Amino acid sequence: MAFFNLLNRVEYACVCGLLNPLTKLYFCRHCMKLRCGFCVCHEVDSNFCSNCLENIPSSETKIRKNRCNTCLNCPSCQHTLSVRASIATVPLHAGAESKESSPAIEDSPKMKPASGTPDTTSVAPSGTKQVTKKMYYLACLTCRWNSHDIGIPDQTAATGQWPEPEYPNATRFALLLEHYQSVVLHEKQERQELWRRKAPKKSQFPSLTDRTGLTASMVRRQMGWSDGKVQLKTTPTPIKESTASEEVDELPNELFDTEVNLKTVTTLTQRLAQPAKQSASVSQLYPQHKLLSIKRSLRCRQCDHNVIKSEYNPSSIKYRIALFAAYHVPDVRLVSCDPLRNDGSDAVLLLRITNPTINEMTITIMDLPTVEEEQLMIQELKSLALESSASSASVSHPSSLSSLNPGFVRQGTLIEEPRLIGRTVNGVLKLPDSSFVINQRDDSAEFDEVVQGHQDEPKFVVWAKANHVVIRLGVQVKPDVSIVEDIVVGFSLQYTYFNTVADKSVAPVSSTVPTAQTGSNKDQKWHALSTRIYVNLGKLQSV
């Protein structure tokens, strides 16, 4: 179980060999394997502003440099700025006099302003007319910073374009960006030319459907055929190299004479928030546009099915697909453990196992595999990954796409490399001699007044209620363990899983409950899955 600000006492082993708490793992219902953050592919679904909740397309996001056009961050504390209104008196221009002034009030002597209503038009001592307008400025409600502190003029509209400072190296950065974009385009054209020379010309155009995601123009370019539009080969844009100058400006005398006031010096966080200028004075800090947030989806690297998929609406926090491991895998928690000693005595360990699914689970606790068995498991995983990558490439299109582009064929190296678990077990568990059943999750069970009769539980089951079971295990510490080491025990937890995915690509798994459904649910099957769990019991207690 993962606690806030505490160590992870119970950790699960992923397929790749990394240990993580259950709250940081995912479960692929098609592969029926645990997946960690390295075993899934991260994809960006949408870009949006977390303040105004505006959805922005990815093409427009690059133009805006991943920033929102309307929302601004405070340069002092990095919080979101608010637009505040104020009343200001400004001179009335001659061209706008006819629009601002009301001819009905000036010409008609009968219409007079009511008492208590301020007159928006007044005459200054110099004789020029002045009008009262509502002006807007930026203010931070956290640190009380406002745009008046650095001299930004007020705007007449709440969504006005606030002036941005000019950076001295902006032109240089624009030239560098243009240069490297041309270099990337040149390398891309050279790569396509190399593929065109290596790829043999086919006598017949291959039949590709729309579901492959390949356009006709792309395939024609890869096969060496003319694309219809003659593209000139680009050359990298020349750029002037940066050279060091021997002439350096002298330091001003004010730097040595004036006393340092730390309140006027920017902090490291404030300077890093504005990397283009990095002002040393607080009076030169300007508001920055707010960075955009993303909604991402997670995809299994082996079967390409989505594990996490969120809603497109930025204001929604729901998931369209949420295959968290806590919803499918039994949750093991450490309840209590007697003081551990290395004198050969046994300590009592209580573990609580929860069934999160709506089907009964048969739990079997077994020993951990040996090093030789674990290496065989890794070899099987590698061979399975290569077979799945080859089958996915052949199913996508019967013709050989490797001759068109090597990038079209999915590589098996995208899957995380499995490894041996780097956790030393220095405690011996006395495992139960039989399996036990945990009831399904029923949210209305605690409100049910009818008490159901409990079945005969094994002796190691201490307490059972609803979908929770507490079991008793014996722990014996190895004699060569020092006092400074943590006592870690491990076991393999085998459980039955009721798969609801009607997919023929799911390979049957050896099941201890070989029962299959009939009728409309014939594709739903029981599977016996296993996972390795490591529990940290703490340090030895001195005698």
Coordinates of C-alpha atoms in Angstrom, one line a residue:
M1 CA 0.0 0.0 0.0
A2 CA 1.3 3.5 -0.9
F3 CA 0.9 6.1 1.9
F4 CA 1.4 9.8 1.6
N5 CA 4.8 10.9 2.9
L6 CA 5.6 7.3 3.9
L7 CA 7.5 4.4 2.4
N8 CA 5.9 1.9 0.0
R9 CA 5.5 -1.1 2.2
V10 CA 3.9 -3.3 -0.4
E11 CA 5.2 -3.3 -4.0
Y12 CA 4.1 -5.2 -7.1
A13 CA 6.5 -6.5 -9.8
C14 CA 5.8 -5.3 -13.3
V15 CA 6.4 -7.4 -16.4
C16 CA 9.6 -5.5 -17.0
G17 CA 10.9 -6.2 -13.5
L18 CA 10.5 -2.8 -11.9
L19 CA 8.7 -2.6 -8.5
N20 CA 5.9 -0.1 -7.9
P21 CA 3.0 0.3 -5.6
L22 CA -0.4 -0.8 -6.9
T23 CA -1.5 2.8 -7.3
K24 CA 1.1 3.5 -10.0
L25 CA 0.4 0.4 -12.1
Y26 CA -1.9 -0.2 -15.0
F27 CA -3.6 -3.5 -16.1
C28 CA -4.0 -4.3 -19.8
R29 CA -7.2 -6.4 -20.2
H30 CA -6.0 -7.7 -23.6
C31 CA -2.5 -8.8 -22.6
M32 CA -3.7 -9.5 -19.0
K33 CA -0.4 -8.1 -17.7
L34 CA 0.6 -5.4 -15.3
R35 CA 2.1 -2.3 -16.9
C36 CA 4.2 0.4 -15.3
G37 CA 4.9 3.9 -16.6
F38 CA 7.8 2.6 -18.8
C39 CA 5.7 -0.2 -20.4
V40 CA 3.0 2.1 -21.8
C41 CA 3.3 4.6 -24.6
H42 CA 2.3 8.2 -23.8
E43 CA 0.3 10.1 -26.4
V44 CA -0.9 13.7 -26.3
D45 CA -4.6 13.9 -27.0
S46 CA -5.3 17.7 -26.6
N47 CA -3.8 20.9 -25.5
F48 CA -5.8 23.3 -23.3
C49 CA -5.3 26.2 -20.9
S50 CA -6.0 25.3 -17.3
N51 CA -7.3 28.8 -16.5
C52 CA -9.7 29.7 -19.4
L53 CA -10.3 26.0 -20.4
E54 CA -9.8 26.7 -24.1
N55 CA -9.0 23.8 -26.4
I56 CA -6.2 24.6 -28.8
P57 CA -5.3 22.4 -31.8
S58 CA -1.8 21.0 -31.9
S59 CA -0.9 23.0 -35.1
E60 CA -1.9 26.3 -33.4
T61 CA -0.1 25.2 -30.2
K62 CA 3.3 25.3 -32.1
I63 CA 2.6 28.8 -33.4
R64 CA 1.7 30.0 -29.9
K65 CA 4.8 28.3 -28.5
N66 CA 2.7 26.2 -26.1
R67 CA 1.3 29.3 -24.3
C68 CA -2.2 30.8 -24.0
N69 CA -2.9 34.2 -25.6
T70 CA -5.2 35.6 -23.0
C71 CA -4.0 34.2 -19.6
L72 CA -0.9 35.6 -17.9
N73 CA 1.3 34.5 -15.0
C74 CA 2.5 36.8 -12.3
P75 CA 6.3 37.4 -12.7
S76 CA 6.8 37.5 -9.0
C77 CA 5.0 34.4 -7.6
Q78 CA 4.0 32.6 -10.9
H79 CA 0.3 32.6 -10.0
T80 CA -2.4 33.5 -12.6
L81 CA -3.0 37.2 -12.9
S82 CA -6.5 38.7 -12.7
V83 CA -7.9 41.6 -14.7
R84 CA -9.1 44.5 -12.4
A85 CA -11.0 47.6 -13.4
S86 CA -10.5 51.2 -12.3
I87 CA -11.9 54.6 -13.1
A88 CA -9.5 57.0 -14.9
T89 CA -10.0 60.5 -16.3
V90 CA -8.5 61.0 -19.8
P91 CA -8.6 64.0 -22.1
L92 CA -11.2 64.0 -24.8
H93 CA -9.9 64.2 -28.3
A94 CA -11.4 66.5 -30.9
G95 CA -12.4 63.7 -33.2
A96 CA -14.1 61.7 -30.5
E97 CA -16.0 64.7 -29.0
S98 CA -19.0 64.3 -31.1
K99 CA -19.2 60.5 -30.2
E100 CA -18.5 60.8 -26.5
S101 CA -20.6 63.8 -25.7
S102 CA -24.4 63.5 -25.7
P103 CA -26.1 66.2 -27.9
A104 CA -29.4 65.7 -26.1
I105 CA -27.9 66.7 -22.8
E106 CA -26.0 69.7 -24.2
D107 CA -28.7 71.2 -26.4
S108 CA -31.9 70.4 -24.5
P109 CA -32.3 72.6 -21.4
K110 CA -35.1 70.4 -20.1
M111 CA -33.0 67.2 -19.7
K112 CA -30.7 67.6 -16.7
P113 CA -28.6 65.0 -15.0
A114 CA -30.2 63.5 -11.9
S115 CA -28.9 64.2 -8.5
G116 CA -26.2 61.8 -7.3
T117 CA -25.2 60.8 -10.9
P118 CA -21.6 61.8 -11.7
D119 CA -21.1 63.8 -14.9
T120 CA -18.7 61.8 -17.2
T121 CA -17.6 65.0 -19.0
S122 CA -15.8 67.8 -17.3
V123 CA -13.7 70.8 -18.3
A124 CA -10.1 71.0 -17.1
P125 CA -8.6 74.4 -15.9
S126 CA -6.6 74.5 -19.2
G127 CA -9.9 74.5 -21.1
T128 CA -9.7 70.9 -22.6
K129 CA -12.5 68.5 -22.0
Q130 CA -12.0 65.3 -20.1
V131 CA -14.0 62.2 -19.9
T132 CA -14.2 59.4 -17.3
K133 CA -13.5 55.9 -18.6
K134 CA -13.2 52.4 -17.2
M135 CA -9.6 51.2 -17.5
Y136 CA -8.3 47.7 -16.8
Y137 CA -5.0 46.6 -15.3
L138 CA -3.4 43.3 -14.2
A139 CA -3.2 42.4 -10.6
C140 CA -2.1 39.3 -8.6
L141 CA -4.3 38.4 -5.7
T142 CA -1.6 36.3 -4.1
C143 CA 1.4 38.7 -3.8
R144 CA -0.3 42.0 -4.6
W145 CA 1.8 42.6 -7.7
N146 CA 0.1 44.7 -10.4
S147 CA 1.0 46.1 -13.8
H148 CA 1.4 49.6 -12.4
D149 CA 4.6 48.5 -10.6
I150 CA 6.5 48.2 -13.9
G151 CA 4.7 51.0 -15.8
I152 CA 2.5 48.9 -18.1
P153 CA -0.3 51.3 -19.4
D154 CA -3.9 50.4 -18.7
Q155 CA -6.1 49.0 -21.4
T156 CA -9.6 50.1 -22.4
A157 CA -10.7 46.5 -22.8
A158 CA -10.5 43.6 -20.4
T159 CA -9.2 41.3 -23.2
G160 CA -6.8 43.9 -24.6
Q161 CA -3.4 43.0 -26.0
W162 CA -1.0 43.7 -23.2
P163 CA 2.3 45.0 -24.4
E164 CA 5.2 42.6 -24.4
P165 CA 8.9 43.6 -23.8
E166 CA 11.4 43.4 -26.6
Y167 CA 14.3 41.0 -25.9
P168 CA 17.8 41.9 -27.2
N169 CA 18.4 38.3 -28.6
A170 CA 15.0 37.7 -30.2
T171 CA 16.4 38.3 -33.7
R172 CA 19.3 35.9 -33.1
F173 CA 17.0 33.2 -31.9
A174 CA 14.7 33.6 -34.9
L175 CA 17.6 33.2 -37.2
L176 CA 18.8 30.1 -35.4
L177 CA 15.3 28.6 -35.5
E178 CA 15.1 29.2 -39.3
H179 CA 18.5 27.7 -39.8
Y180 CA 17.9 24.5 -38.0
Q181 CA 14.5 24.0 -39.6
S182 CA 16.2 24.1 -43.0
V183 CA 18.8 21.6 -41.7
V184 CA 16.0 19.2 -40.6
L185 CA 14.2 19.6 -43.9
H186 CA 17.4 19.0 -45.9
E187 CA 18.2 15.8 -43.9
K188 CA 14.7 14.5 -44.4
Q189 CA 14.9 15.0 -48.2
E190 CA 18.3 13.2 -48.2
R191 CA 16.8 10.3 -46.2
Q192 CA 13.9 10.0 -48.6
E193 CA 16.3 10.1 -51.6
L194 CA 18.3 7.2 -50.0
W195 CA 15.2 5.2 -49.5
R196 CA 14.2 5.8 -53.1
R197 CA 17.4 4.5 -54.4
K198 CA 17.4 1.4 -52.2
A199 CA 13.7 0.5 -52.7
P200 CA 13.1 -1.6 -55.9
K201 CA 10.4 -0.3 -58.3
K202 CA 7.3 -2.4 -58.2
S203 CA 5.5 -3.3 -61.4
Q204 CA 2.1 -2.9 -59.8
F205 CA 1.0 -0.3 -57.2
P206 CA 0.1 -2.0 -53.9
S207 CA -3.4 -1.8 -52.8
L208 CA -3.5 0.0 -49.5
T209 CA -6.7 0.8 -47.6
D210 CA -7.4 3.9 -45.6
R211 CA -7.1 2.1 -42.3
T212 CA -3.3 1.8 -42.7
G213 CA -2.9 5.5 -42.3
L214 CA -0.7 5.8 -45.4
T215 CA -1.5 8.4 -48.1
A216 CA -1.0 7.6 -51.8
S217 CA 1.5 10.4 -52.1
M218 CA 3.6 9.1 -49.3
V219 CA 3.7 5.6 -50.7
R220 CA 4.6 6.9 -54.2
R221 CA 7.5 8.9 -52.7
Q222 CA 8.8 5.9 -50.8
M223 CA 8.6 3.6 -53.9
G224 CA 10.5 6.2 -56.1
W225 CA 7.5 7.2 -58.3
S226 CA 6.9 10.8 -59.2
D227 CA 4.6 12.7 -56.8
G228 CA 3.2 14.9 -59.4
K229 CA 4.7 18.0 -57.8
V230 CA 8.4 18.6 -58.4
Q231 CA 10.0 19.6 -55.1
L232 CA 13.2 21.5 -55.2
K233 CA 15.9 20.2 -53.0
T234 CA 16.5 22.6 -50.2
T235 CA 19.8 23.7 -48.8
P236 CA 20.4 24.7 -45.2
T237 CA 20.1 28.5 -44.7
P238 CA 23.5 30.0 -44.0
I239 CA 23.9 31.7 -40.7
K240 CA 26.6 33.8 -39.2
E241 CA 28.6 32.0 -36.5
S242 CA 28.8 33.4 -33.0
T243 CA 32.3 34.6 -32.2
A244 CA 33.7 35.7 -28.9
S245 CA 34.5 39.4 -28.6
E246 CA 37.5 40.7 -26.8
E247 CA 35.9 44.1 -26.1
V248 CA 33.9 43.9 -22.9
D249 CA 31.9 46.7 -21.4
E250 CA 33.2 48.0 -18.1
L251 CA 31.1 47.6 -15.0
P252 CA 29.2 50.7 -13.9
N253 CA 30.4 52.5 -10.8
E254 CA 26.9 52.2 -9.3
L255 CA 27.5 48.5 -8.8
F256 CA 30.3 49.3 -6.3
D257 CA 28.9 52.4 -4.7
T258 CA 25.2 51.6 -4.2
E259 CA 24.1 49.5 -1.3
V260 CA 22.5 46.2 -2.2
N261 CA 18.8 45.9 -1.5
L262 CA 17.7 42.2 -1.7
K263 CA 14.1 43.2 -2.1
T264 CA 14.9 44.6 -5.5
V265 CA 16.9 41.6 -6.7
T266 CA 15.2 38.8 -8.5
T267 CA 15.3 35.3 -7.2
L268 CA 16.5 32.2 -9.2
T269 CA 12.9 31.1 -9.7
Q270 CA 11.9 34.4 -11.2
R271 CA 14.8 34.5 -13.6
L272 CA 14.2 30.9 -14.8
A273 CA 10.6 31.8 -15.5
Q274 CA 11.8 34.4 -18.0
P275 CA 14.7 32.6 -19.8
A276 CA 14.8 35.1 -22.7
K277 CA 15.9 38.0 -20.5
Q278 CA 16.5 36.9 -17.0
S279 CA 16.3 40.3 -15.5
A280 CA 18.3 41.1 -12.4
S281 CA 15.9 43.8 -11.1
V282 CA 12.4 43.3 -9.9
S283 CA 11.3 46.4 -11.7
Q284 CA 12.0 44.7 -15.1
L285 CA 9.9 41.6 -14.6
Y286 CA 7.0 41.4 -17.1
P287 CA 4.0 39.0 -17.1
Q288 CA 4.5 35.8 -19.0
H289 CA 1.8 33.9 -21.0
K290 CA 0.5 30.9 -19.2
L291 CA 1.8 27.5 -20.3
L292 CA -0.7 25.1 -21.8
S293 CA -1.6 21.8 -20.2
I294 CA -2.2 18.5 -22.0
K295 CA -4.5 15.6 -21.8
R296 CA -2.6 12.4 -22.6
S297 CA -3.6 8.8 -23.2
L298 CA -1.6 5.7 -22.3
R299 CA -1.3 2.8 -24.7
C300 CA 0.1 -0.7 -24.1
R301 CA 3.3 -1.1 -26.0
Q302 CA 2.8 -4.8 -26.7
C303 CA -0.8 -4.9 -28.0
D304 CA -1.4 -1.2 -28.9
H305 CA -4.6 -1.0 -26.9
N306 CA -5.5 2.0 -24.8
V307 CA -5.0 1.7 -21.1
I308 CA -6.0 5.2 -20.1
K309 CA -8.1 7.5 -22.2
S310 CA -9.6 10.7 -20.9
E311 CA -12.5 12.9 -22.1
Y312 CA -11.8 15.5 -24.7
N313 CA -13.6 18.3 -22.7
P314 CA -11.0 20.1 -20.5
S315 CA -13.5 20.7 -17.8
S316 CA -14.3 17.0 -17.5
I317 CA -12.2 14.8 -15.1
K318 CA -13.8 11.6 -16.2
Y319 CA -12.1 8.8 -18.1
R320 CA -13.4 7.0 -21.2
I321 CA -11.0 4.1 -20.5
A322 CA -9.5 3.7 -17.0
L323 CA -7.7 0.4 -16.6
F324 CA -5.9 1.1 -13.3
A325 CA -4.4 -1.9 -11.7
A326 CA -6.3 -1.2 -8.4
Y327 CA -9.6 -2.0 -10.3
H328 CA -8.5 -5.5 -11.4
V329 CA -5.7 -6.8 -9.2
P330 CA -6.1 -7.8 -5.5
D331 CA -5.0 -5.1 -3.1
V332 CA -2.5 -6.4 -0.5
R333 CA -2.0 -4.3 2.6
L334 CA 0.2 -4.7 5.6
V335 CA -1.9 -4.8 8.8
S336 CA 0.6 -5.6 11.5
C337 CA 3.7 -7.6 12.2
D338 CA 5.3 -8.8 15.4
P339 CA 8.7 -7.6 16.4
L340 CA 11.3 -9.3 14.2
R341 CA 14.3 -11.0 15.8
N342 CA 17.1 -13.1 14.2
D343 CA 17.2 -15.7 17.0
G344 CA 15.2 -18.2 14.9
S345 CA 11.8 -17.4 16.3
D346 CA 8.7 -16.9 14.1
A347 CA 6.8 -13.6 14.0
V348 CA 3.2 -13.3 13.1
L349 CA 2.4 -11.3 9.9
L350 CA -1.2 -10.1 9.1
L351 CA -2.0 -9.2 5.5
R352 CA -5.3 -7.8 4.3
I353 CA -6.3 -8.8 0.7
T354 CA -9.2 -7.0 -1.0
N355 CA -11.0 -8.1 -4.1
P356 CA -11.8 -5.0 -6.3
T357 CA -13.8 -6.8 -9.0
I358 CA -17.4 -7.8 -9.2
N359 CA -16.5 -11.5 -9.4
E360 CA -15.3 -14.0 -6.9
M361 CA -11.5 -14.6 -6.7
T362 CA -9.7 -17.7 -5.8
I363 CA -6.4 -16.7 -4.2
T364 CA -3.3 -19.0 -4.0
I365 CA -0.1 -17.8 -2.3
M366 CA 3.1 -19.5 -3.6
D367 CA 6.8 -19.2 -3.3
L368 CA 8.8 -16.8 -5.5
P369 CA 10.4 -18.2 -8.6
T370 CA 14.1 -19.0 -8.5
V371 CA 16.7 -17.1 -10.5
E372 CA 16.8 -19.8 -13.2
E373 CA 13.0 -19.8 -13.5
E374 CA 12.9 -16.0 -13.7
Q375 CA 15.5 -16.0 -16.5
L376 CA 13.3 -18.5 -18.4
M377 CA 10.3 -16.2 -17.9
I378 CA 12.3 -13.3 -19.3
Q379 CA 13.3 -15.3 -22.4
E380 CA 9.6 -16.2 -23.0
L381 CA 8.6 -12.6 -22.7
K382 CA 11.2 -11.5 -25.2
S383 CA 10.1 -14.2 -27.7
L384 CA 6.5 -13.3 -27.2
A385 CA 7.2 -9.6 -27.8
L386 CA 9.0 -10.4 -31.1
E387 CA 6.2 -12.7 -32.3
S388 CA 3.6 -10.0 -31.5
S389 CA 5.5 -7.3 -33.3
A390 CA 6.0 -9.6 -36.4
S391 CA 2.3 -10.6 -36.4
S392 CA 1.1 -7.0 -36.1
A393 CA 3.3 -6.0 -39.0
S394 CA 1.9 -8.8 -41.2
V395 CA -1.7 -8.2 -40.2
S396 CA -1.5 -4.5 -40.9
H397 CA -0.9 -5.4 -44.6
P398 CA 0.0 -8.6 -46.3
S399 CA 2.6 -7.0 -48.6
S400 CA 6.1 -6.3 -47.2
L401 CA 6.2 -2.7 -46.0
S402 CA 9.8 -3.0 -45.0
S403 CA 10.8 -2.4 -48.7
L404 CA 8.9 0.9 -48.6
N405 CA 10.1 2.3 -45.4
P406 CA 11.9 0.6 -42.4
G407 CA 9.9 2.8 -40.1
F408 CA 6.6 1.2 -41.2
V409 CA 7.5 -2.1 -39.5
R410 CA 7.1 -2.1 -35.8
Q411 CA 10.2 -2.8 -33.9
G412 CA 10.3 -5.0 -30.9
T413 CA 12.7 -2.7 -29.1
L414 CA 9.9 -0.3 -28.3
I415 CA 8.8 -2.7 -25.5
E416 CA 10.6 -2.2 -22.2
E417 CA 13.4 -4.6 -21.8
P418 CA 12.6 -7.2 -19.0
R419 CA 15.1 -7.5 -16.2
L420 CA 15.7 -9.4 -13.0
I421 CA 14.1 -7.9 -9.9
G422 CA 16.7 -6.1 -7.9
R423 CA 15.2 -6.7 -4.5
T424 CA 16.9 -9.0 -2.0
V425 CA 14.6 -11.2 0.1
N426 CA 16.0 -11.8 3.6
G427 CA 13.0 -13.2 5.3
V428 CA 11.2 -16.6 4.9
L429 CA 7.4 -16.8 4.8
K430 CA 5.5 -19.8 6.0
L431 CA 2.8 -19.9 3.3
P432 CA -0.7 -21.4 3.7
D433 CA -1.3 -24.9 2.5
S434 CA -4.5 -24.2 0.6
S435 CA -6.3 -21.7 -1.5
F436 CA -9.2 -19.5 -0.3
V437 CA -12.0 -17.5 -1.9
I438 CA -12.7 -13.8 -1.6
N439 CA -16.2 -12.5 -2.3
Q440 CA -17.0 -10.0 -5.0
R441 CA -17.2 -6.3 -4.4
D442 CA -20.7 -5.2 -3.4
D443 CA -21.2 -1.5 -2.7
S444 CA -24.6 -2.1 -1.1
A445 CA -23.4 -4.9 1.3
E446 CA -22.7 -2.5 4.2
F447 CA -26.3 -1.3 3.9
D448 CA -27.8 -4.7 3.8
E449 CA -29.5 -5.8 7.0
V450 CA -29.6 -9.4 6.1
V451 CA -26.6 -11.2 7.6
Q452 CA -25.3 -13.9 5.3
G453 CA -23.9 -17.1 6.7
H454 CA -20.1 -17.4 6.4
Q455 CA -18.6 -20.5 4.9
D456 CA -15.9 -22.5 6.7
E457 CA -12.7 -20.6 6.3
P458 CA -9.2 -22.1 6.6
K459 CA -7.3 -21.7 9.8
F460 CA -5.0 -19.0 8.5
V461 CA -7.9 -16.7 7.7
V462 CA -8.3 -14.5 10.7
W463 CA -11.1 -12.2 9.6
A464 CA -13.4 -12.0 6.5
K465 CA -16.0 -9.5 5.7
A466 CA -17.6 -8.6 2.3
N467 CA -14.6 -8.5 -0.2
H468 CA -11.9 -8.2 2.5
V469 CA -9.9 -11.1 4.0
V470 CA -7.1 -10.9 6.6
I471 CA -4.7 -13.8 6.7
R472 CA -2.0 -14.9 9.1
L473 CA 1.5 -15.8 8.0
G474 CA 4.6 -16.7 9.8
V475 CA 7.9 -14.9 9.2
Q476 CA 11.4 -16.1 10.1
V477 CA 14.4 -13.8 9.6
K478 CA 17.6 -15.3 8.1
P479 CA 20.4 -15.5 10.5
D480 CA 22.9 -13.4 8.5
V481 CA 20.8 -10.3 8.4
S482 CA 22.3 -7.2 10.0
I483 CA 20.4 -4.7 12.2
V484 CA 20.6 -1.8 9.7
E485 CA 18.9 -3.8 6.9
D486 CA 15.2 -3.8 6.2
I487 CA 13.4 -7.2 6.3
V488 CA 11.8 -7.9 3.0
V489 CA 9.6 -10.9 2.3
G490 CA 8.0 -11.9 -1.0
F491 CA 5.5 -14.3 -2.5
S492 CA 3.7 -15.0 -5.7
L493 CA 0.0 -14.2 -5.6
Q494 CA -2.1 -16.3 -8.0
Y495 CA -5.7 -15.1 -8.5
T496 CA -8.6 -15.9 -10.9
Y497 CA -9.6 -13.1 -13.3
F498 CA -12.9 -12.9 -15.2
N499 CA -12.0 -11.3 -18.6
T500 CA -14.8 -9.5 -20.3
V501 CA -12.9 -8.6 -23.5
A502 CA -14.4 -10.4 -26.4
D503 CA -11.2 -10.5 -28.5
K504 CA -9.9 -13.5 -30.4
S505 CA -6.4 -12.3 -30.1
V506 CA -6.3 -12.9 -26.4
A507 CA -4.4 -16.1 -25.9
P508 CA -5.8 -18.6 -23.5
V509 CA -4.0 -18.8 -20.2
S510 CA -3.7 -21.9 -18.0
S511 CA -6.6 -21.7 -15.6
T512 CA -7.2 -23.4 -12.3
V513 CA -10.9 -22.8 -12.8
P514 CA -11.5 -24.1 -16.3
T515 CA -15.1 -23.0 -16.6
A516 CA -16.3 -21.2 -19.7
Q517 CA -19.5 -19.3 -20.1
T518 CA -22.2 -20.3 -22.6
G519 CA -24.6 -18.4 -24.7
S520 CA -24.0 -14.7 -25.5
N521 CA -21.1 -14.6 -23.0
K522 CA -19.1 -17.4 -24.6
D523 CA -16.2 -15.1 -25.2
Q524 CA -15.9 -14.3 -21.5
K525 CA -13.5 -16.7 -19.8
W526 CA -11.8 -17.3 -16.5
H527 CA -8.0 -16.9 -16.3
A528 CA -5.5 -17.7 -13.6
L529 CA -3.1 -14.8 -13.3
S530 CA -0.1 -14.3 -11.0
T531 CA 1.9 -11.4 -9.8
R532 CA 4.9 -11.1 -7.5
I533 CA 4.6 -9.0 -4.3
Y534 CA 7.3 -7.8 -2.0
V535 CA 6.5 -6.5 1.5
N536 CA 8.9 -4.4 3.6
L537 CA 8.5 -5.3 7.3
G538 CA 11.0 -2.8 8.8
K539 CA 14.2 -3.4 10.7
L540 CA 15.2 -5.9 13.3
Q541 CA 14.4 -5.2 17.0
S542 CA 17.4 -5.3 19.2
V543 CA 17.3 -7.9 22.0

